[in-house]
Each structure stands twice: as C-alpha cells, then as structure tokens.
Tab-separated table of C-alpha atoms in Angstrom:
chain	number	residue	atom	x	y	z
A	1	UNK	CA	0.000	0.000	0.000
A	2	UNK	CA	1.132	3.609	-0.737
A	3	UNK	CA	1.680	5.555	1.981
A	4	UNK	CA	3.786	8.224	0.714
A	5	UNK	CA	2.625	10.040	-2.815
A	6	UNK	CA	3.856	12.973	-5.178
A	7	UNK	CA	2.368	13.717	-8.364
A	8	UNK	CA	3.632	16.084	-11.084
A	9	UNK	CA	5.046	17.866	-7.785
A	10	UNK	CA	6.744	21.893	-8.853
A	11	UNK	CA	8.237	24.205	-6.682
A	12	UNK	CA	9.810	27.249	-8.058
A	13	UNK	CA	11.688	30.001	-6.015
A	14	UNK	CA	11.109	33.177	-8.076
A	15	UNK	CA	12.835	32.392	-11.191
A	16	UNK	CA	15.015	29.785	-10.101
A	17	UNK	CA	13.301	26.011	-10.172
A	18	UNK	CA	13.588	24.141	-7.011
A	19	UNK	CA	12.081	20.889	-8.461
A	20	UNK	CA	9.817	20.339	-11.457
A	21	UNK	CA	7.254	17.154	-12.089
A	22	UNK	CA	8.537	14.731	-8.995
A	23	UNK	CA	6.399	11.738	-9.268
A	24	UNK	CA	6.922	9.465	-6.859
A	25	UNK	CA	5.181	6.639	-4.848
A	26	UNK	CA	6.652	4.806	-1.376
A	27	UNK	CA	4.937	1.839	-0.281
A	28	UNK	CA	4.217	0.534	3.806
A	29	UNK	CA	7.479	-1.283	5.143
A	30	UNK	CA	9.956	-0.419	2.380
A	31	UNK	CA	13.596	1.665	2.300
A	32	UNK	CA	13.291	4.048	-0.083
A	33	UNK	CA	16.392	6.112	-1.051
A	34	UNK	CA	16.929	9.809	-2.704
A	35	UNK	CA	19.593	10.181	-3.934
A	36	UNK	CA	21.474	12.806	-5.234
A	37	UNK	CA	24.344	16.203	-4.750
A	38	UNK	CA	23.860	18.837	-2.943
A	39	UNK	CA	21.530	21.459	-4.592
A	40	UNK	CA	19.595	18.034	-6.820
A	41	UNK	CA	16.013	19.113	-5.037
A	42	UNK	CA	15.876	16.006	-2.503
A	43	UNK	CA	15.924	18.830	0.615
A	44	UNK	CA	12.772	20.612	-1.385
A	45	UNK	CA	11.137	17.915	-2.310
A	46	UNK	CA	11.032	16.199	1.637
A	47	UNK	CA	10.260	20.003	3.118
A	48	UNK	CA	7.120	19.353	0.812
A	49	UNK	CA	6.353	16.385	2.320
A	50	UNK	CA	6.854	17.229	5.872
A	51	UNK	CA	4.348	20.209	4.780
A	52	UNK	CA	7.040	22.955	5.573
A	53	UNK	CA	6.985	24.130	2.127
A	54	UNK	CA	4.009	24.535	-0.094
A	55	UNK	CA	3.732	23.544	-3.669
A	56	UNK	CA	3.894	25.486	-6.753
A	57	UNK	CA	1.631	23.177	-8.374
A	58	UNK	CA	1.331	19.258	-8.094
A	59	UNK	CA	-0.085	16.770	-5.400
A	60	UNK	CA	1.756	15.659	-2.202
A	61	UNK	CA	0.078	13.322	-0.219
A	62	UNK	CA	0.879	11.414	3.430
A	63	UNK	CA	-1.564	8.612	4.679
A	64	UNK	CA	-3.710	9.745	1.826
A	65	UNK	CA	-3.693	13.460	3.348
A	66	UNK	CA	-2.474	16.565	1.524
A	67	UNK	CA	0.797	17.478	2.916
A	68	UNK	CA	0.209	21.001	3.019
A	69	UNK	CA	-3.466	20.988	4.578
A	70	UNK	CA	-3.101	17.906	6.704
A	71	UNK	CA	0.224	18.651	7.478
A	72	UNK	CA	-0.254	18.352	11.672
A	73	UNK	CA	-1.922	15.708	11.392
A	74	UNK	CA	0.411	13.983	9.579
A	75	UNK	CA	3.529	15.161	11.581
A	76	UNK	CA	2.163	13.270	14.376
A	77	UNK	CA	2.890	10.208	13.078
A	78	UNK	CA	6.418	10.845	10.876
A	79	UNK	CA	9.727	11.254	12.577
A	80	UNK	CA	12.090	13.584	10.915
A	81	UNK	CA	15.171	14.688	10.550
A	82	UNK	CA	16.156	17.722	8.665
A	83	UNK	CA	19.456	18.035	6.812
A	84	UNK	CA	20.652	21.103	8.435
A	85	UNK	CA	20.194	20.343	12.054
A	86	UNK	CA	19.664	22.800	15.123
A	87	UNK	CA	19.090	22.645	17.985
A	88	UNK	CA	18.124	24.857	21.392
A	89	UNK	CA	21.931	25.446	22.890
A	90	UNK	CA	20.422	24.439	26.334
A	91	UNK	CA	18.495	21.362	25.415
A	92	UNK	CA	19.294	17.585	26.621
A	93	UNK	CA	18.171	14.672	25.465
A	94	UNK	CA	16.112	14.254	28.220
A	95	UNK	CA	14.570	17.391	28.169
A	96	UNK	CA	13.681	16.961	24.562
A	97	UNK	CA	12.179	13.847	25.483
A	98	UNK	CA	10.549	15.755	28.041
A	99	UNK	CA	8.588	18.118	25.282
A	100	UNK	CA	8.317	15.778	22.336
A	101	UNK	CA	5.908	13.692	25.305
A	102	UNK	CA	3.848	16.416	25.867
A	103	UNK	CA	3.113	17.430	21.754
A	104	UNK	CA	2.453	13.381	21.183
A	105	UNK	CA	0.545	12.775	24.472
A	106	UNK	CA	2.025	9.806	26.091
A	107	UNK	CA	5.367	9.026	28.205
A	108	UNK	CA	8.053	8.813	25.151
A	109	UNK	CA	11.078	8.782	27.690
A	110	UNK	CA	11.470	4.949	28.212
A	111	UNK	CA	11.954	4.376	24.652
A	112	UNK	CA	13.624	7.406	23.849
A	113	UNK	CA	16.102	6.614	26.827
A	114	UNK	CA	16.856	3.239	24.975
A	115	UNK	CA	17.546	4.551	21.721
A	116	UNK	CA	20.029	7.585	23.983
A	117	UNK	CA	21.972	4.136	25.174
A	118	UNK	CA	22.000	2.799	21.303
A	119	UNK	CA	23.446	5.610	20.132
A	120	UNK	CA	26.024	6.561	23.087
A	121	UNK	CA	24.355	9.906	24.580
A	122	UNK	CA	24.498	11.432	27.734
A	123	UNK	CA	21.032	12.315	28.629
A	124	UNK	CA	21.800	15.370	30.455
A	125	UNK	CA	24.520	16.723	28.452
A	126	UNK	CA	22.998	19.896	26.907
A	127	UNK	CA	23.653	20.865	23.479
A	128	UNK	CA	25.877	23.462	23.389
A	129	UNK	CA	28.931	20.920	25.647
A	130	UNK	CA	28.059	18.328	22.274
A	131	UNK	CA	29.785	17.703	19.467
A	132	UNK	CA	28.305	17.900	15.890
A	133	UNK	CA	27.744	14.198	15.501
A	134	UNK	CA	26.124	14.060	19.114
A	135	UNK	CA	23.817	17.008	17.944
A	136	UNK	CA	22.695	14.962	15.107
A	137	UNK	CA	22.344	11.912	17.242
A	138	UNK	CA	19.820	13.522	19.375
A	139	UNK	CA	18.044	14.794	16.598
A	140	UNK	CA	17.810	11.320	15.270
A	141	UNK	CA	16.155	9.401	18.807
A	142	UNK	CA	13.408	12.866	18.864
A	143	UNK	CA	12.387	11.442	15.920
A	144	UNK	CA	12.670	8.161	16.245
A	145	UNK	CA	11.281	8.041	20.031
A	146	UNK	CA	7.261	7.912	19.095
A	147	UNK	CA	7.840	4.902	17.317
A	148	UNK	CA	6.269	6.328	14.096
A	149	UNK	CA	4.737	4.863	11.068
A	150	UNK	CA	7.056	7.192	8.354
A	151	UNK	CA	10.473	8.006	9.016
A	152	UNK	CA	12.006	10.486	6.632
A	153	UNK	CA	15.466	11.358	6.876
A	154	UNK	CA	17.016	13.829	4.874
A	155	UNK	CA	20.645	13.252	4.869
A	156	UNK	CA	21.221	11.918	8.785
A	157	UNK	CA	24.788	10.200	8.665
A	158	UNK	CA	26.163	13.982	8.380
A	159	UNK	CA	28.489	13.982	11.630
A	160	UNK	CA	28.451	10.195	12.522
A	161	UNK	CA	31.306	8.216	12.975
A	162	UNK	CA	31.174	4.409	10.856
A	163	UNK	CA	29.561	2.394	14.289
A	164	UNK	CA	27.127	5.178	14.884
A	165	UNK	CA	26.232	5.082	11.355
A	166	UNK	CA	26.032	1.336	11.653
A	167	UNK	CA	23.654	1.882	14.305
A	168	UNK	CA	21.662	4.281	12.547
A	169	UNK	CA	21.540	1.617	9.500
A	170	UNK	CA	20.163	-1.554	12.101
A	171	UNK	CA	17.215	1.015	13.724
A	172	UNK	CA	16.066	1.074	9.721
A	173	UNK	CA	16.365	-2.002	9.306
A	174	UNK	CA	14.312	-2.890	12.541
A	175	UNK	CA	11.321	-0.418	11.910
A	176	UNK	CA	10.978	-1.970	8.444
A	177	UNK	CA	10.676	-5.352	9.311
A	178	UNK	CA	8.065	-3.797	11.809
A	179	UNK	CA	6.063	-2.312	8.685
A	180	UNK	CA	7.337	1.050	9.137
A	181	UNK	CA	8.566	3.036	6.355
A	182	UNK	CA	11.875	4.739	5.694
A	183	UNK	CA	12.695	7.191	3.096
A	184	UNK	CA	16.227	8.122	3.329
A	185	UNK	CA	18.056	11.006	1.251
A	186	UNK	CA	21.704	10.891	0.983
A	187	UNK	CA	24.469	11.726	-1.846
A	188	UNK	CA	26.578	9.202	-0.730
A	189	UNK	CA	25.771	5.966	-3.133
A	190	UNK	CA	27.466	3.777	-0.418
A	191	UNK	CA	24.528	4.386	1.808
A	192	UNK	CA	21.803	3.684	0.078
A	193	UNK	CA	23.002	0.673	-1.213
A	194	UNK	CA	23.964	-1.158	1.715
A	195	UNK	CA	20.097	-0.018	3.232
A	196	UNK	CA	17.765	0.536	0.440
A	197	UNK	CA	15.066	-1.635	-1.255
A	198	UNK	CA	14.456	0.810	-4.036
A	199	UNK	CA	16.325	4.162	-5.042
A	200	UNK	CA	15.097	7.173	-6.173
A	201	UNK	CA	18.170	9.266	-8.352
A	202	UNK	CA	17.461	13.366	-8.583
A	203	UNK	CA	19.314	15.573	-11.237
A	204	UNK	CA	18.414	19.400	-11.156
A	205	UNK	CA	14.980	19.142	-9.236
A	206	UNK	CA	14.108	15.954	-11.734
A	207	UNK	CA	13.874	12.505	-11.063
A	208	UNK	CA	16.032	10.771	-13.527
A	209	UNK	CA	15.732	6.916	-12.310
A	210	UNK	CA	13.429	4.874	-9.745
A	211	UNK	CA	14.084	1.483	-9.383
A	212	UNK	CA	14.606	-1.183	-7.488
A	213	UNK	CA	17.607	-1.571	-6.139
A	214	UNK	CA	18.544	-5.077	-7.631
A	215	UNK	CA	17.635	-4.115	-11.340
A	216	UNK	CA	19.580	-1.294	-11.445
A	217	UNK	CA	22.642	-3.701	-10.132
A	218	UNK	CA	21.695	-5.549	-13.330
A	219	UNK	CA	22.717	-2.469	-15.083
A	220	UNK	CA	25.493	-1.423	-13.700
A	221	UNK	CA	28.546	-2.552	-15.293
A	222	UNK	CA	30.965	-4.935	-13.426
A	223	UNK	CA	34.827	-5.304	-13.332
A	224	UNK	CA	36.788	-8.346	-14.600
A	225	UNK	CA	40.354	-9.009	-14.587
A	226	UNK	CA	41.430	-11.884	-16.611
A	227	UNK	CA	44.768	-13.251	-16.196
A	228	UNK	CA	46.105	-14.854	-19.119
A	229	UNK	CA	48.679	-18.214	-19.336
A	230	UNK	CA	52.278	-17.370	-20.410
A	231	UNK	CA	51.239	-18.428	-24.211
A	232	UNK	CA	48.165	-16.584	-24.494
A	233	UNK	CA	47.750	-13.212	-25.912
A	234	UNK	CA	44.565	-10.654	-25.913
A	235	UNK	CA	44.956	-9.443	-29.461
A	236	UNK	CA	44.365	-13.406	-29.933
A	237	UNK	CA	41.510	-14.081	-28.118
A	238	UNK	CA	38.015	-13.386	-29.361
A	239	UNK	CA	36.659	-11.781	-26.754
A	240	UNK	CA	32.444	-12.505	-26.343
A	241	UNK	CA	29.684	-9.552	-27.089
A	242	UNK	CA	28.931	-8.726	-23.114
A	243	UNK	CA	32.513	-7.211	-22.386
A	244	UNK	CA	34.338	-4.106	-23.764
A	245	UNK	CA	38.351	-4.818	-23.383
A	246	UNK	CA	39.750	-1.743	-21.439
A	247	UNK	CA	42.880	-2.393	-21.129
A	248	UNK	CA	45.233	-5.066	-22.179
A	249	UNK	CA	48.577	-6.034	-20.900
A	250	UNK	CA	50.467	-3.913	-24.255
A	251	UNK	CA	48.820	-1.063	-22.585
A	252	UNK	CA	51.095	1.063	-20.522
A	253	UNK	CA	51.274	0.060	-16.983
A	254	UNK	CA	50.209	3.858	-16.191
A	255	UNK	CA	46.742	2.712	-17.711
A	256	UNK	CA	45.914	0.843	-14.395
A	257	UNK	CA	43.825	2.254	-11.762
A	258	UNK	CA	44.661	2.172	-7.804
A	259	UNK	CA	42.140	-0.748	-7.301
A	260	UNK	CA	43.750	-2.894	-9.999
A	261	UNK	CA	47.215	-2.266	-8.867
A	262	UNK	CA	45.960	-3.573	-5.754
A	263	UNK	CA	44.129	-6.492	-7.076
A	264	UNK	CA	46.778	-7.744	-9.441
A	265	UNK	CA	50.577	-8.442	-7.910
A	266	UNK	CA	53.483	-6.974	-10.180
A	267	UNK	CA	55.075	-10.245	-11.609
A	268	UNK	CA	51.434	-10.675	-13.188
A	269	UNK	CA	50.490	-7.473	-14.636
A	270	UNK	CA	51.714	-8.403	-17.853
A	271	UNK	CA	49.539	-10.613	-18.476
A	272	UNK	CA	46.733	-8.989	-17.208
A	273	UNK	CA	43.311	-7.595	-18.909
A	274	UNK	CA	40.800	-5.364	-17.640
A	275	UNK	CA	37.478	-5.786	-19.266
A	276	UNK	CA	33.858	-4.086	-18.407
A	277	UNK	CA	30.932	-6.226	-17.976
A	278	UNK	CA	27.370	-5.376	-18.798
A	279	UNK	CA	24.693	-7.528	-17.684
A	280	UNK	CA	25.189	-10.730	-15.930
A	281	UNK	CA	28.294	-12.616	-15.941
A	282	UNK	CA	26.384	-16.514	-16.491
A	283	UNK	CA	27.272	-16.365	-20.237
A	284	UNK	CA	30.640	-15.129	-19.688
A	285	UNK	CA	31.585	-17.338	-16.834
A	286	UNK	CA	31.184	-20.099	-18.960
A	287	UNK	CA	32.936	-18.675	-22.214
A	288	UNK	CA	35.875	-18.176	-19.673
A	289	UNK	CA	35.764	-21.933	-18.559
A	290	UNK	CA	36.845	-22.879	-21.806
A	291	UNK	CA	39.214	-20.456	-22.237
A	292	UNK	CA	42.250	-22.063	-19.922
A	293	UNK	CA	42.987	-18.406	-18.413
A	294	UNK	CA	45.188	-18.458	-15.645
A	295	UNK	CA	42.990	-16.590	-13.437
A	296	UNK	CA	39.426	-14.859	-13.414
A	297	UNK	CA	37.972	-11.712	-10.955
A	298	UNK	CA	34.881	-10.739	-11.374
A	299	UNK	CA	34.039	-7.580	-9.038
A	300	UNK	CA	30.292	-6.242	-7.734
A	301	UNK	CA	27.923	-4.378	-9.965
A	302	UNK	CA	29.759	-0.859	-10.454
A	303	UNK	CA	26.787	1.339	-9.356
A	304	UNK	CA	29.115	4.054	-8.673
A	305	UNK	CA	29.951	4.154	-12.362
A	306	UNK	CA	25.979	4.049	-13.168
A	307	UNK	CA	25.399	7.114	-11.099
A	308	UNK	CA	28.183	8.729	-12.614
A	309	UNK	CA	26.440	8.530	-15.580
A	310	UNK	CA	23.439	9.875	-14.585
A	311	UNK	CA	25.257	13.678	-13.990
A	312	UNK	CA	27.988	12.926	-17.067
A	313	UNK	CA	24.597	13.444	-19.774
C-alpha cells in the first residue's frame, strides 16, 4: 500500500526552479532512497512532504492526506530529521524527550532513553557541551522516540562516525521489518546501497531513475580481470559480445587504476586484462571456462559508475 505520494510535484523560487514534475510513490514497510548532490532538489522535495513548504503546483500526499493541509496531522505520526540540524543550545536529550511527550501525548522517555543508550548519549549533556555528531544523534532518537509509522530522513549520517552510522543503519532495518517506512536522502551511493530496497536518483529538481535496487545492479557494469597463461595473448583471443576490453597487458602500466594495482601483484600485470561487464556474468563465466585463463575476478555491480552517468549526460 502507498503511503507516501507525489504527483507532477513543482516548486519554483522566483525564477530559479527548485524541483519540477517529482512523481513518486513509497509503499508501507519499504527503504526508499533519494539520492542525489547537494543542490539536486531532494531537501525541497522532503520540506514538501513534511508540509514545511508549499507547492507550486502538483499533489503531495501522506496517509492519503495533503501534505500542506493535513500537514499536523500527519507530523504526528512521521519522525524527521532535517538536513541542516539545530538545535536549542540548552536542550538535553532528556529534556527533549521531556517536550516531544507532551506534543504526542504519552510518556516517550522509556523508549527514547533506549535509543540515547543505542546511540552513546548522555542524557543530560545539553547541546551546546556536544559535538556535531552528538547534535545529530539527538536529533535522530526525537524522531525516532514515538515509534512512528514514516520516518524520513534527509541526509542523517552527516556527523556520525562508521559504528554510529552502523547503528543508525540496524534502527532502519528494525522499523521496516516492523512495517514502518523509511525514506532516506543521501548523496553518498554507499549508503543507500547497503540499506535501500528501491532508489530514487534526482538531477536538477528531476527525477532521472526509480528502481529497485537489484535491477539497477543488473545495469550497472561490473569489473573483470582476466589473467592470461604465459602463451596466451589478448589481441588473440576473441573476446564474447557482453565485455568491452579496457585495457590489455600492451597497454602502458600507467593505464591501471589504484584498485587494480591492488588487485593484481606486479610479476602478473603483464599478463593482465581489464574488461567491463554489462549484464550478468552466467554467459561469460562459462565462455571463460573454456578459455584455460590463468585466473578470473569478477568484481560487484559498479553502481558508482551508473550514477556517474546519470550527472555525465
């Protein structure tokens, strides 16, 4: 079931577009990423959502509410994090606990006390004594503390260290598999990869892709380093249809990135090809079987190199 829905969604700031015709649906229980730079329109398009900023023209709608009209409603049952984070200089955790249990109506400071422990806060350490990444921690258990039904997230990991993003990632994960839903903006690819179910990529206020997560791995080109026997040579072999050769070992050694010098030791890189794989590497798998090379890699599906491509148009 949709629970999250834009439709032909504008904004415009004077002259200047902010986005123009988002459409976008996020279903109950599902990781949804945006992703994009800085300045794409993710930050516009969630303010619309959270009802913070109206729309120039176009439907946003929570739970089936408008976003604008509804929006208190609504707001009572998201959790939200902004991307530019700030907070009173003399509030705790438990103080904000404290208030966020009097706008919701019920005692929030058990659970919000757990989530202080997850994420390594001292309750009664007031803002100003914190560090960036503890600001944005307590940012992230107010929202999280009411347990609600839509969490949206507009780049959190800004200020956390790897285990607190870690943590950050297994709370997702949990509220999920509790039929929550998460929509999580980022421009770090990294991210939503390792958490999403389906990703959402923004160029210049547009959405340019929305997909699933796993088909646009089948997309995204993969590395392969073939290294050949002592008698073999690549101007020799017929290479199959689903790779492009990118380098081959007459090449100058120059040619080879950081990650292949790494991968392949000296007293082989001779002998050593670097081909681009698109699709999925069955067929060529089994070409190489009967090819008698001394040695196949195969890396991950390159979706850094598919996002790339996205902004390189």
């Amino acid at each position: 079931m949709s629970v999250i829905a834009a439709k032909d969604l504008c904004r415009t700031y004077g002259s200047r577009r902010g986005i123009s015709d988002v459409n976008l649906t996020i279903n109950a229980g599902e990781i949804f990423g945006f992703l994009g730079p800085n300045g794409a329109g993710k930050s516009t398009t969630i303010r619309i959502l959270m009802g913070l900023l109206r729309a120039s023209s176009g439907t946003a709608r929570i739970f089936g509410q408008d976003c604008w009209s509804d929006g208190s409603t609504i707001r009572q049952d998201v959790g939200y994090v902004a991307g530019d984070v700030r907070l009173y200089s003399w509030l705790t955790t438990r103080r904000g606990l404290s208030m966020i249990s009097k706008i919701h109506g019920r005692d929030l400071l058990p659970n919000g006390l757990k989530l202080a422990e997850r994420f390594r806060l001292e309750p009664d350490l007031v803002v100003r004594k914190m560090s960036r990444g503890n600001r944005q921690k307590v940012a992230l258990v107010l929202a999280l503390a009411h347990s609600p039904r839509i969490v949206i997230l507009d780049e959190p990991t800004s200020g956390l260290d790897p285990l607190m993003q870690d943590t950050l990632m297994m709370c997702l994960r949990e509220l999920a598999s509790e039929g929550r839903t998460v929509m999580f903006s980022s421009h770090t690819l990294s991210e939503v990869e390792t958490l999403c179910d389906r990703i959402a990529i923004v160029r210049d206020g547009q959405i340019v892709e929305d997909s699933k997560l796993i088909d646009l791995k089948a997309q995204a080109p993969r590395q392969i380093v073939v290294t050949l026997q002592e008698q073999q040579r690549a101007s020799d072999i017929q290479w199959p249809s689903c790779v492009d050769l990118k380098f081959e070992p007459s090449s100058s050694p120059a040619q080879y990135s950081s990650t292949i010098a790494l991968m392949v030791p000296p007293s082989l890189r001779h002998r050593t090809c670097i081909l681009e794989l698109l699709g999925t590497s069955t067929p060529f798998m089994q070409w190489a079987a009967a090819q008698n090379f001394a040695d196949v890699v195969i890396g991950s599906p390159a979706l850094e190199v598919l996002f790339r491509r996205y902004y390189a148009e």
